[in-house]
């Protein structure tokens, strides 16, 4: 019979496990064998990791796009926008824009002021309570909407850190407000917002663990399932934790590289 | 110099803080094509505000600015189209720090004049050669000296092939030894017949290059005339007083 080296080691210490006479290294191996190797349990961690990465990736995208829109709506020139010209359309336009700006402020306050767990529960059981929907989508929506509020403030800070003269230079060349924002202001804002943004991404990745509450089998839940099989109180969580750490360190490294690349314009 | 009026300013007023601060209190003047107008005056006299109203970077509280026959203070007018024709140079250069010099110069022509990248770059390189900075085309603004930055800012505006150039204290933020190189570029531009409105403290430049000097104080034009008239025979006591302090 074909039997792996791990199985052989396990068979070697099994009598000691029965007799409860394991030494330290044998104990460590027992934990790893039961929680990672046996029944290909490592695959469960990897599947959980995959779900965590998937949810995080899309939630970051949702957060970035929505957050940037919210940030722009919160800019002073939008907040206090006046109708340019007389007539019905400009007046209504200005009122709509100011209302959107107010809404953006309210949205940010509510999303930052209430617990993410509560938001997840409301979206899962409240909004999607009566429809069958992939939990991954629920997770992306909940985490994305939440992250957008934080991203909005980070982007707003970034935009406000760009000198007013940059806008004036763009506008004086004839570029419109939107083009000036896209080509001149946002790239500079992104650069100064990058460290804070990195922080937010890290938070978001770890906060997706809250989705285990709605039975989404992401990395934390995967570890939890294994604990319920093996009754090891530490090892599955530590394995999950190491995987989170690996993801976060990789992300930090990547963003650090990006930061150094963006810095090439100010020698 | 022809008598063709390119910018006509009538009753221009600009208030800040809901009327608490009146930067301009009724300014009337015409800028003719090919004319070099230098605006001088003490700080706080409204000369920068006046200049910034010409391309609506400041929106006037009252009055009109008419550019080539179009009243640009009318909200229905597409101000971006008019700004394309009016280049502006700022005290603090305002180059885009995240772009190379070449990109700084080609961004607007590519987006607005629908020029191909190659076409825009050729034009930019020709202008860079003229100001002696062709070798810095791929540098970033932070790698340049103040004088170099301001020369780039001037040619960046020229890439849009403007009808008028507005200069807002272009040498005030420069180290003294770099003022000359920027003024030389401006002189050259004036000689080529560019219409220019220049707010400056460089009286030598005003005397030498201006067709007309405007002296402003407290939001009014106090006196205007040829450099000879303003610098050698000022009529108004406030002009005399100001010139005594700066000359």
Tab-separated table of C-alpha atoms in Angstrom:
chain	number	residue	atom	x	y	z
A	1	UNK	CA	0.000	0.000	0.000
A	2	UNK	CA	1.176	3.452	-0.822
A	3	UNK	CA	1.506	5.475	2.348
A	4	UNK	CA	2.931	8.957	2.626
A	5	UNK	CA	5.761	9.990	4.897
A	6	UNK	CA	3.284	12.051	6.958
A	7	UNK	CA	1.133	8.982	7.564
A	8	UNK	CA	4.190	6.998	8.603
A	9	UNK	CA	5.183	9.657	11.135
A	10	UNK	CA	1.636	9.723	12.446
A	11	UNK	CA	1.577	5.943	12.874
A	12	UNK	CA	4.882	6.212	14.689
A	13	UNK	CA	3.530	8.562	17.366
A	14	UNK	CA	0.003	7.156	17.568
A	15	UNK	CA	0.714	4.911	20.573
A	16	UNK	CA	2.082	7.898	22.440
A	17	UNK	CA	-1.047	9.873	21.528
A	18	UNK	CA	-3.197	7.080	22.988
A	19	UNK	CA	-1.106	6.884	26.107
A	20	UNK	CA	-0.954	10.676	26.387
A	21	UNK	CA	2.814	10.624	26.703
A	22	UNK	CA	3.759	12.939	23.823
A	23	UNK	CA	6.894	15.009	24.033
A	24	UNK	CA	6.864	18.621	22.786
A	25	UNK	CA	7.807	17.905	19.161
A	26	UNK	CA	5.452	14.968	18.938
A	27	UNK	CA	2.668	17.214	20.228
A	28	UNK	CA	3.436	19.830	17.576
A	29	UNK	CA	3.383	17.189	14.875
A	30	UNK	CA	0.104	15.771	16.152
A	31	UNK	CA	-1.503	19.225	15.935
A	32	UNK	CA	-0.201	19.842	12.429
A	33	UNK	CA	-1.160	16.391	11.255
A	34	UNK	CA	-4.725	16.575	12.575
A	35	UNK	CA	-5.408	20.172	11.602
A	36	UNK	CA	-3.585	20.503	8.307
A	37	UNK	CA	-2.633	17.184	6.752
A	38	UNK	CA	-5.334	14.682	7.651
A	39	UNK	CA	-8.173	14.381	5.092
A	40	UNK	CA	-6.415	17.057	3.000
A	41	UNK	CA	-7.623	19.717	5.425
A	42	UNK	CA	-5.039	22.188	4.070
A	43	UNK	CA	-7.273	22.360	1.022
A	44	UNK	CA	-10.022	23.848	3.174
A	45	UNK	CA	-7.750	26.634	4.346
A	46	UNK	CA	-6.769	27.357	0.768
A	47	UNK	CA	-10.398	27.430	-0.337
A	48	UNK	CA	-11.161	29.806	2.527
A	49	UNK	CA	-8.187	31.936	1.553
A	50	UNK	CA	-9.482	32.014	-2.017
A	51	UNK	CA	-12.883	33.272	-0.826
A	52	UNK	CA	-11.259	35.893	1.405
A	53	UNK	CA	-9.133	37.127	-1.488
A	54	UNK	CA	-12.096	37.175	-3.861
A	55	UNK	CA	-14.334	39.125	-1.488
A	56	UNK	CA	-11.509	41.505	-0.554
A	57	UNK	CA	-10.555	42.193	-4.156
A	58	UNK	CA	-14.038	43.099	-5.322
A	59	UNK	CA	-14.862	44.962	-2.110
A	60	UNK	CA	-11.717	47.070	-2.566
A	61	UNK	CA	-12.806	47.877	-6.120
A	62	UNK	CA	-16.318	48.844	-4.989
A	63	UNK	CA	-14.852	50.886	-2.156
A	64	UNK	CA	-12.385	52.694	-4.398
A	65	UNK	CA	-14.872	53.671	-7.075
A	66	UNK	CA	-17.724	54.605	-4.748
A	67	UNK	CA	-15.338	56.226	-2.256
A	68	UNK	CA	-13.778	58.435	-4.949
A	69	UNK	CA	-17.221	59.565	-6.102
A	70	UNK	CA	-18.222	60.336	-2.493
A	71	UNK	CA	-14.961	62.221	-1.949
A	72	UNK	CA	-15.561	64.413	-4.993
A	73	UNK	CA	-19.125	65.089	-3.844
A	74	UNK	CA	-17.729	66.251	-0.499
A	75	UNK	CA	-15.374	68.847	-2.000
A	76	UNK	CA	-16.160	72.436	-0.963
A	77	UNK	CA	-16.729	73.610	-4.521
A	78	UNK	CA	-19.389	70.901	-4.989
A	79	UNK	CA	-20.882	71.328	-1.510
A	80	UNK	CA	-21.540	75.015	-2.144
A	81	UNK	CA	-22.171	74.785	-5.848
A	82	UNK	CA	-24.134	77.724	-7.217
A	83	UNK	CA	-26.229	77.715	-10.335
A	84	UNK	CA	-24.128	78.989	-13.202
A	85	UNK	CA	-26.564	81.201	-15.028
A	86	UNK	CA	-30.263	81.795	-14.726
A	87	UNK	CA	-33.049	79.539	-15.803
A	88	UNK	CA	-34.666	76.326	-14.695
A	89	UNK	CA	-32.049	73.712	-15.616
A	90	UNK	CA	-28.962	75.283	-13.992
A	91	UNK	CA	-30.971	75.963	-10.836
A	92	UNK	CA	-32.265	72.386	-10.605
A	93	UNK	CA	-28.807	71.031	-11.434
A	94	UNK	CA	-27.220	72.970	-8.586
A	95	UNK	CA	-29.914	71.836	-6.144
A	96	UNK	CA	-29.454	68.186	-7.166
A	97	UNK	CA	-25.678	68.390	-6.814
A	98	UNK	CA	-25.926	70.022	-3.389
A	99	UNK	CA	-28.436	67.364	-2.300
A	100	UNK	CA	-26.087	64.589	-3.479
A	101	UNK	CA	-23.291	66.217	-1.518
A	102	UNK	CA	-25.443	66.250	1.627
A	103	UNK	CA	-26.327	62.619	1.038
A	104	UNK	CA	-22.645	61.729	0.667
A	105	UNK	CA	-21.923	63.333	4.045
A	106	UNK	CA	-24.790	61.471	5.676
A	107	UNK	CA	-23.693	58.193	4.081
A	108	UNK	CA	-20.127	58.561	5.340
A	109	UNK	CA	-21.312	59.336	8.867
A	110	UNK	CA	-23.685	56.386	9.006
A	111	UNK	CA	-21.267	53.847	7.528
A	112	UNK	CA	-18.402	54.958	9.757
A	113	UNK	CA	-20.597	55.371	12.798
A	114	UNK	CA	-22.143	51.904	12.966
A	115	UNK	CA	-20.444	48.507	13.339
A	116	UNK	CA	-19.556	46.603	10.184
A	117	UNK	CA	-21.032	43.448	11.717
A	118	UNK	CA	-24.382	45.179	12.064
A	119	UNK	CA	-24.225	46.343	8.451
A	120	UNK	CA	-23.393	42.819	7.294
A	121	UNK	CA	-26.336	41.402	9.220
A	122	UNK	CA	-28.739	44.043	7.893
A	123	UNK	CA	-27.641	43.494	4.305
A	124	UNK	CA	-27.727	39.703	4.629
A	125	UNK	CA	-30.922	39.172	6.592
A	126	UNK	CA	-32.686	42.444	5.847
A	127	UNK	CA	-32.020	43.410	2.287
A	128	UNK	CA	-31.244	39.972	0.855
A	129	UNK	CA	-33.240	38.047	3.453
A	130	UNK	CA	-35.855	36.673	1.105
A	131	UNK	CA	-33.719	36.056	-1.981
A	132	UNK	CA	-31.224	33.302	-2.669
A	133	UNK	CA	-27.968	35.027	-3.325
A	134	UNK	CA	-24.332	33.997	-3.220
A	135	UNK	CA	-22.843	34.967	0.140
A	136	UNK	CA	-19.746	36.176	-1.678
A	137	UNK	CA	-21.857	38.878	-3.324
A	138	UNK	CA	-23.392	39.836	0.019
A	139	UNK	CA	-19.893	40.078	1.438
A	140	UNK	CA	-18.602	42.212	-1.435
A	141	UNK	CA	-21.548	44.591	-1.137
A	142	UNK	CA	-21.358	44.914	2.652
A	143	UNK	CA	-17.581	45.324	2.873
A	144	UNK	CA	-17.431	47.498	-0.242
A	145	UNK	CA	-20.132	49.900	0.939
A	146	UNK	CA	-18.462	50.125	4.338
A	147	UNK	CA	-14.976	50.636	2.962
A	148	UNK	CA	-16.217	53.362	0.577
A	149	UNK	CA	-16.922	55.645	3.541
A	150	UNK	CA	-13.331	55.384	4.778
A	151	UNK	CA	-11.875	55.572	1.269
A	152	UNK	CA	-13.935	58.740	0.666
A	153	UNK	CA	-12.251	60.535	3.548
A	154	UNK	CA	-8.808	59.299	2.491
A	155	UNK	CA	-9.329	60.441	-1.110
A	156	UNK	CA	-10.794	63.756	0.040
A	157	UNK	CA	-7.704	64.340	2.159
A	158	UNK	CA	-5.547	63.468	-0.832
A	159	UNK	CA	-7.397	65.844	-3.135
A	160	UNK	CA	-7.214	68.664	-0.613
A	161	UNK	CA	-3.470	68.147	-0.237
A	162	UNK	CA	-2.989	69.098	-3.900
A	163	UNK	CA	-2.282	72.813	-4.253
A	164	UNK	CA	-5.036	75.034	-5.604
A	165	UNK	CA	-2.594	76.287	-8.239
A	166	UNK	CA	-2.694	72.862	-9.916
A	167	UNK	CA	-6.406	73.204	-10.584
A	168	UNK	CA	-5.917	76.764	-11.782
A	169	UNK	CA	-3.116	75.734	-14.133
A	170	UNK	CA	-5.268	72.983	-15.606
A	171	UNK	CA	-8.312	75.218	-15.966
A	172	UNK	CA	-6.274	78.082	-17.438
A	173	UNK	CA	-5.101	75.755	-20.214
A	174	UNK	CA	-8.740	75.200	-21.090
A	175	UNK	CA	-9.192	71.775	-19.480
A	176	UNK	CA	-12.664	71.309	-17.997
A	177	UNK	CA	-13.311	70.537	-14.331
A	178	UNK	CA	-13.626	66.787	-14.857
A	179	UNK	CA	-10.524	66.459	-17.036
A	180	UNK	CA	-8.511	68.572	-14.604
A	181	UNK	CA	-9.654	66.246	-11.828
A	182	UNK	CA	-8.781	63.073	-13.754
A	183	UNK	CA	-5.439	64.026	-15.319
A	184	UNK	CA	-4.018	66.490	-12.819
A	185	UNK	CA	-5.571	66.300	-9.362
A	186	UNK	CA	-6.400	62.625	-8.795
A	187	UNK	CA	-2.954	61.246	-9.779
A	188	UNK	CA	-1.321	63.590	-7.280
A	189	UNK	CA	-3.996	62.900	-4.668
A	190	UNK	CA	-3.485	59.146	-5.104
A	191	UNK	CA	0.195	59.494	-4.386
A	192	UNK	CA	-0.252	61.302	-1.096
A	193	UNK	CA	-3.189	59.082	-0.114
A	194	UNK	CA	-1.367	55.818	-0.802
A	195	UNK	CA	-0.073	55.079	2.728
A	196	UNK	CA	-3.495	55.688	4.288
A	197	UNK	CA	-5.104	53.716	1.477
A	198	UNK	CA	-2.772	50.779	2.150
A	199	UNK	CA	-3.963	50.858	5.755
A	200	UNK	CA	-7.578	50.777	4.638
A	201	UNK	CA	-7.005	47.808	2.317
A	202	UNK	CA	-5.318	45.887	5.124
A	203	UNK	CA	-8.219	46.632	7.474
A	204	UNK	CA	-10.716	45.537	4.874
A	205	UNK	CA	-8.978	42.229	4.189
A	206	UNK	CA	-8.978	41.382	7.873
A	207	UNK	CA	-12.507	42.638	8.454
A	208	UNK	CA	-13.874	40.204	5.879
A	209	UNK	CA	-13.482	37.653	8.699
A	210	UNK	CA	-16.721	39.116	10.043
A	211	UNK	CA	-18.459	37.455	7.097
A	212	UNK	CA	-18.071	34.114	8.901
A	213	UNK	CA	-21.099	35.347	10.864
A	214	UNK	CA	-23.304	34.877	7.813
A	215	UNK	CA	-21.800	31.440	7.147
A	216	UNK	CA	-19.550	32.481	4.317
A	217	UNK	CA	-16.692	29.974	4.393
A	218	UNK	CA	-13.827	32.397	4.153
A	219	UNK	CA	-10.492	31.939	5.853
A	220	UNK	CA	-11.676	32.439	9.439
A	221	UNK	CA	-14.711	30.206	9.015
A	222	UNK	CA	-12.572	27.538	7.345
A	223	UNK	CA	-10.346	27.456	10.414
A	224	UNK	CA	-13.404	27.367	12.639
A	225	UNK	CA	-14.857	24.367	10.794
A	226	UNK	CA	-11.638	22.465	11.247
A	227	UNK	CA	-11.600	23.282	14.954
A	228	UNK	CA	-15.075	21.832	15.253
A	229	UNK	CA	-13.731	18.584	13.746
A	230	UNK	CA	-10.431	18.293	15.555
A	231	UNK	CA	-11.225	20.114	18.812
A	232	UNK	CA	-7.851	21.839	18.633
A	233	UNK	CA	-8.423	25.244	20.138
A	234	UNK	CA	-5.333	26.952	18.737
A	235	UNK	CA	-3.857	25.381	15.667
A	236	UNK	CA	-6.589	26.004	13.050
A	237	UNK	CA	-6.835	29.663	14.032
A	238	UNK	CA	-3.082	30.041	13.978
A	239	UNK	CA	-2.945	28.556	10.483
A	240	UNK	CA	-5.676	30.969	9.352
A	241	UNK	CA	-3.858	33.818	11.035
A	242	UNK	CA	-0.577	33.009	9.298
A	243	UNK	CA	-2.358	33.042	5.958
A	244	UNK	CA	-3.886	36.496	6.682
A	245	UNK	CA	-0.423	37.689	7.653
A	246	UNK	CA	1.013	36.349	4.414
A	247	UNK	CA	-1.613	38.210	2.350
A	248	UNK	CA	-1.168	41.460	4.264
A	249	UNK	CA	2.627	41.356	4.078
A	250	UNK	CA	2.475	40.670	0.339
A	251	UNK	CA	0.103	43.613	-0.141
A	252	UNK	CA	2.286	45.910	1.971
A	253	UNK	CA	5.294	44.930	-0.116
A	254	UNK	CA	3.472	45.560	-3.386
A	255	UNK	CA	2.197	48.980	-2.303
A	256	UNK	CA	5.654	49.883	-1.025
A	257	UNK	CA	6.992	49.109	-4.503
A	258	UNK	CA	4.278	51.227	-6.088
A	259	UNK	CA	5.072	54.085	-3.705
A	260	UNK	CA	8.736	54.004	-4.665
A	261	UNK	CA	7.781	54.053	-8.333
A	262	UNK	CA	5.478	57.054	-7.892
A	263	UNK	CA	8.219	58.838	-5.998
A	264	UNK	CA	10.418	58.945	-9.099
A	265	UNK	CA	8.949	62.357	-9.979
A	266	UNK	CA	10.360	64.067	-6.898
A	267	UNK	CA	14.047	63.375	-6.733
B	1	UNK	CA	0.205	97.530	-33.338
B	2	UNK	CA	-3.300	97.595	-34.715
B	3	UNK	CA	-6.337	99.129	-33.032
B	4	UNK	CA	-8.153	95.800	-33.073
B	5	UNK	CA	-9.500	95.308	-29.535
B	6	UNK	CA	-9.048	91.752	-28.238
B	7	UNK	CA	-10.205	92.122	-24.611
B	8	UNK	CA	-12.634	94.767	-23.459
B	9	UNK	CA	-13.268	95.214	-19.725
B	10	UNK	CA	-16.256	97.251	-18.553
B	11	UNK	CA	-17.251	98.154	-15.001
B	12	UNK	CA	-15.390	95.169	-13.574
B	13	UNK	CA	-15.968	94.596	-9.868
B	14	UNK	CA	-14.904	91.722	-7.646
B	15	UNK	CA	-15.922	91.385	-4.016
B	16	UNK	CA	-14.747	88.749	-1.585
B	17	UNK	CA	-16.387	87.631	1.671
B	18	UNK	CA	-19.837	88.790	0.625
B	19	UNK	CA	-18.773	92.316	-0.129
B	20	UNK	CA	-16.587	92.835	2.927
B	21	UNK	CA	-13.507	93.007	0.750
B	22	UNK	CA	-13.772	94.904	-2.517
B	23	UNK	CA	-10.762	93.945	-4.598
B	24	UNK	CA	-11.979	95.632	-7.777
B	25	UNK	CA	-14.265	98.646	-7.701
B	26	UNK	CA	-15.095	99.286	-11.321
B	27	UNK	CA	-12.294	98.774	-13.820
B	28	UNK	CA	-12.607	99.754	-17.489
B	29	UNK	CA	-9.940	99.180	-20.088
B	30	UNK	CA	-9.325	97.697	-23.512
B	31	UNK	CA	-6.461	95.444	-24.537
B	32	UNK	CA	-5.537	95.753	-28.210
B	33	UNK	CA	-4.109	92.963	-30.312
B	34	UNK	CA	-0.324	92.900	-30.148
B	35	UNK	CA	-0.235	95.239	-27.179
B	36	UNK	CA	1.939	94.643	-24.121
B	37	UNK	CA	0.145	95.987	-21.069
B	38	UNK	CA	1.969	96.019	-17.744
B	39	UNK	CA	-0.085	96.404	-14.590
B	40	UNK	CA	1.728	97.831	-11.566
B	41	UNK	CA	0.589	98.904	-8.149
B	42	UNK	CA	1.045	98.255	-4.440
B	43	UNK	CA	0.140	94.828	-3.060
B	44	UNK	CA	-3.567	94.528	-2.397
B	45	UNK	CA	-4.358	96.990	-5.156
B	46	UNK	CA	-6.349	94.382	-7.085
B	47	UNK	CA	-3.966	93.911	-9.989
B	48	UNK	CA	-3.759	90.109	-9.686
B	49	UNK	CA	-7.524	89.883	-9.208
B	50	UNK	CA	-7.953	92.000	-12.343
B	51	UNK	CA	-5.731	89.621	-14.311
B	52	UNK	CA	-7.493	86.543	-12.958
B	53	UNK	CA	-10.857	87.989	-13.955
B	54	UNK	CA	-9.703	88.177	-17.571
B	55	UNK	CA	-9.880	84.387	-17.931
B	56	UNK	CA	-12.499	84.002	-15.214
B	57	UNK	CA	-10.274	82.204	-12.714
B	58	UNK	CA	-12.065	84.706	-10.488
B	59	UNK	CA	-15.685	85.193	-11.348
B	60	UNK	CA	-16.436	88.938	-11.454
B	61	UNK	CA	-19.095	90.233	-9.075
B	62	UNK	CA	-20.204	92.810	-11.636
B	63	UNK	CA	-19.177	94.103	-15.016
B	64	UNK	CA	-18.234	92.378	-18.252
B	65	UNK	CA	-15.131	90.937	-19.863
B	66	UNK	CA	-15.485	90.719	-23.632
B	67	UNK	CA	-12.961	88.579	-25.494
B	68	UNK	CA	-12.944	88.808	-29.279
B	69	UNK	CA	-16.493	90.121	-29.211
B	70	UNK	CA	-17.888	87.499	-26.825
B	71	UNK	CA	-18.933	88.434	-23.308
B	72	UNK	CA	-17.295	85.594	-21.354
B	73	UNK	CA	-19.035	86.499	-18.096
B	74	UNK	CA	-22.240	85.217	-19.691
B	75	UNK	CA	-22.867	81.805	-18.064
B	76	UNK	CA	-23.955	80.326	-21.381
B	77	UNK	CA	-20.494	80.874	-22.856
B	78	UNK	CA	-18.178	77.857	-22.851
B	79	UNK	CA	-15.382	79.373	-20.795
B	80	UNK	CA	-13.024	76.452	-21.479
B	81	UNK	CA	-12.969	77.313	-25.185
B	82	UNK	CA	-11.965	80.881	-24.362
B	83	UNK	CA	-9.317	79.848	-21.863
B	84	UNK	CA	-7.653	77.812	-24.610
B	85	UNK	CA	-6.945	81.105	-26.354
B	86	UNK	CA	-5.640	82.816	-23.212
B	87	UNK	CA	-2.430	81.398	-21.819
B	88	UNK	CA	-1.625	82.068	-18.182
B	89	UNK	CA	1.630	82.041	-16.259
B	90	UNK	CA	1.539	81.965	-12.463
B	91	UNK	CA	3.798	83.244	-9.730
B	92	UNK	CA	4.390	79.717	-8.454
B	93	UNK	CA	4.769	78.109	-11.911
B	94	UNK	CA	2.174	75.404	-11.188
B	95	UNK	CA	3.825	72.797	-13.367
B	96	UNK	CA	2.290	69.349	-12.972
B	97	UNK	CA	4.819	67.554	-10.751
B	98	UNK	CA	3.730	64.040	-11.718
B	99	UNK	CA	4.418	64.547	-15.415
B	100	UNK	CA	7.597	65.022	-17.400
B	101	UNK	CA	8.200	68.413	-18.992
B	102	UNK	CA	7.112	67.071	-22.358
B	103	UNK	CA	3.908	65.616	-20.896
B	104	UNK	CA	3.226	68.922	-19.114
B	105	UNK	CA	3.347	70.637	-22.471
B	106	UNK	CA	1.459	68.122	-24.596
B	107	UNK	CA	-1.412	67.219	-22.248
B	108	UNK	CA	-3.726	70.103	-23.132
B	109	UNK	CA	-2.951	70.219	-26.884
B	110	UNK	CA	-3.628	66.483	-27.178
B	111	UNK	CA	-6.868	66.601	-25.189
B	112	UNK	CA	-8.248	69.910	-26.446
B	113	UNK	CA	-6.792	70.694	-29.846
B	114	UNK	CA	-7.073	67.026	-30.835
B	115	UNK	CA	-3.451	67.013	-31.884
B	116	UNK	CA	-1.703	63.693	-32.348
B	117	UNK	CA	0.940	62.873	-29.758
B	118	UNK	CA	3.658	63.257	-32.371
B	119	UNK	CA	2.369	66.610	-33.601
B	120	UNK	CA	2.084	67.982	-30.068
B	121	UNK	CA	5.552	66.715	-29.161
B	122	UNK	CA	7.134	68.289	-32.226
B	123	UNK	CA	5.575	71.635	-31.352
B	124	UNK	CA	6.676	71.256	-27.717
B	125	UNK	CA	10.242	70.361	-28.681
B	126	UNK	CA	10.457	73.364	-31.013
B	127	UNK	CA	9.336	75.644	-28.181
B	128	UNK	CA	11.735	73.986	-25.732
B	129	UNK	CA	14.598	74.624	-28.137
B	130	UNK	CA	13.627	78.281	-28.307
B	131	UNK	CA	13.964	78.669	-24.544
B	132	UNK	CA	17.081	76.505	-24.449
B	133	UNK	CA	15.597	73.632	-22.465
B	134	UNK	CA	15.280	70.928	-25.113
B	135	UNK	CA	17.604	68.662	-23.151
B	136	UNK	CA	15.219	68.679	-20.158
B	137	UNK	CA	12.204	67.370	-22.078
B	138	UNK	CA	12.101	64.123	-20.122
B	139	UNK	CA	12.958	65.595	-16.729
B	140	UNK	CA	10.376	66.122	-14.012
B	141	UNK	CA	9.605	69.650	-12.728
B	142	UNK	CA	11.273	68.934	-9.376
B	143	UNK	CA	14.593	68.499	-11.196
B	144	UNK	CA	14.536	72.047	-12.564
B	145	UNK	CA	15.516	75.415	-11.102
B	146	UNK	CA	12.883	78.087	-10.533
B	147	UNK	CA	13.872	80.016	-13.636
B	148	UNK	CA	13.725	76.862	-15.730
B	149	UNK	CA	10.317	75.988	-14.293
B	150	UNK	CA	8.926	79.386	-15.180
B	151	UNK	CA	10.308	79.205	-18.717
B	152	UNK	CA	8.630	75.811	-19.067
B	153	UNK	CA	5.393	77.269	-17.708
B	154	UNK	CA	5.521	79.942	-20.405
B	155	UNK	CA	6.084	77.504	-23.252
B	156	UNK	CA	3.482	75.139	-21.814
B	157	UNK	CA	0.945	77.927	-22.257
B	158	UNK	CA	2.309	78.689	-25.723
B	159	UNK	CA	1.698	75.097	-26.812
B	160	UNK	CA	-2.005	75.964	-26.915
B	161	UNK	CA	-1.224	78.703	-29.442
B	162	UNK	CA	-2.994	81.396	-27.433
B	163	UNK	CA	-4.040	84.825	-28.681
B	164	UNK	CA	-3.221	86.475	-25.359
B	165	UNK	CA	-0.761	85.680	-22.597
B	166	UNK	CA	-1.518	86.633	-19.002
B	167	UNK	CA	1.389	86.831	-16.552
B	168	UNK	CA	0.642	86.939	-12.830
B	169	UNK	CA	3.821	88.155	-11.118
B	170	UNK	CA	5.943	85.662	-13.063
B	171	UNK	CA	9.250	86.585	-11.425
B	172	UNK	CA	8.155	87.220	-7.834
B	173	UNK	CA	8.933	83.717	-6.603
B	174	UNK	CA	12.329	83.515	-8.307
B	175	UNK	CA	15.809	83.888	-6.900
B	176	UNK	CA	17.212	87.213	-8.160
B	177	UNK	CA	19.743	85.601	-10.476
B	178	UNK	CA	16.960	83.768	-12.333
B	179	UNK	CA	14.721	86.749	-13.005
B	180	UNK	CA	16.655	87.750	-16.113
B	181	UNK	CA	16.249	84.487	-17.986
B	182	UNK	CA	12.459	84.606	-17.552
B	183	UNK	CA	12.176	88.265	-18.517
B	184	UNK	CA	14.269	87.547	-21.630
B	185	UNK	CA	11.750	84.948	-22.777
B	186	UNK	CA	8.918	87.407	-22.152
B	187	UNK	CA	10.718	90.157	-24.066
B	188	UNK	CA	11.257	87.834	-26.988
B	189	UNK	CA	7.563	86.986	-26.916
B	190	UNK	CA	6.623	90.668	-26.892
B	191	UNK	CA	8.891	91.332	-29.855
B	192	UNK	CA	7.123	88.602	-31.799
B	193	UNK	CA	3.904	90.536	-31.401
B	194	UNK	CA	2.163	88.471	-28.711
B	195	UNK	CA	-0.605	90.289	-26.862
B	196	UNK	CA	0.449	90.306	-23.224
B	197	UNK	CA	-0.993	91.461	-19.920
B	198	UNK	CA	1.689	91.380	-17.257
B	199	UNK	CA	1.278	91.986	-13.538
B	200	UNK	CA	4.750	92.594	-12.182
B	201	UNK	CA	7.014	94.464	-9.814
B	202	UNK	CA	9.807	94.566	-12.411
B	203	UNK	CA	9.771	98.271	-13.252
B	204	UNK	CA	12.713	97.878	-15.617
B	205	UNK	CA	10.740	95.372	-17.663
B	206	UNK	CA	7.691	97.648	-17.667
B	207	UNK	CA	9.736	100.623	-18.838
B	208	UNK	CA	11.497	98.695	-21.565
B	209	UNK	CA	8.847	96.376	-22.959
B	210	UNK	CA	5.410	97.811	-22.182
B	211	UNK	CA	3.335	99.637	-24.753
B	212	UNK	CA	1.101	100.807	-21.957
B	213	UNK	CA	1.467	100.843	-18.177
B	214	UNK	CA	-1.560	100.694	-15.901
B	215	UNK	CA	-1.184	101.843	-12.303
B	216	UNK	CA	-3.792	100.400	-9.972
B	217	UNK	CA	-4.608	101.145	-6.369
B	218	UNK	CA	-7.499	100.109	-4.119
B	219	UNK	CA	-9.349	98.381	-6.921
B	220	UNK	CA	-9.245	101.292	-9.349
B	221	UNK	CA	-7.109	102.175	-12.338
B	222	UNK	CA	-5.528	105.376	-11.084
B	223	UNK	CA	-3.536	106.216	-14.151
B	224	UNK	CA	-2.468	104.667	-17.409
B	225	UNK	CA	-0.217	105.660	-20.271
B	226	UNK	CA	3.049	104.942	-22.018
B	227	UNK	CA	6.003	103.986	-19.825
B	228	UNK	CA	7.433	107.418	-20.554
B	229	UNK	CA	4.272	109.119	-19.254
B	230	UNK	CA	3.876	106.940	-16.174
B	231	UNK	CA	7.493	106.677	-15.070
B	232	UNK	CA	8.756	110.133	-16.044
B	233	UNK	CA	5.681	112.331	-15.746
B	234	UNK	CA	3.159	110.673	-13.425
B	235	UNK	CA	0.132	112.939	-12.969
B	236	UNK	CA	-1.583	111.409	-9.944
B	237	UNK	CA	-0.134	111.860	-6.453
B	238	UNK	CA	-0.702	108.179	-5.639
B	239	UNK	CA	1.291	107.117	-8.691
B	240	UNK	CA	4.060	109.523	-7.791
B	241	UNK	CA	4.067	108.220	-4.233
B	242	UNK	CA	4.229	104.567	-5.335
B	243	UNK	CA	6.974	105.153	-7.867
B	244	UNK	CA	9.024	107.078	-5.310
B	245	UNK	CA	8.936	103.988	-3.086
B	246	UNK	CA	9.826	101.402	-5.710
B	247	UNK	CA	12.264	103.186	-8.002
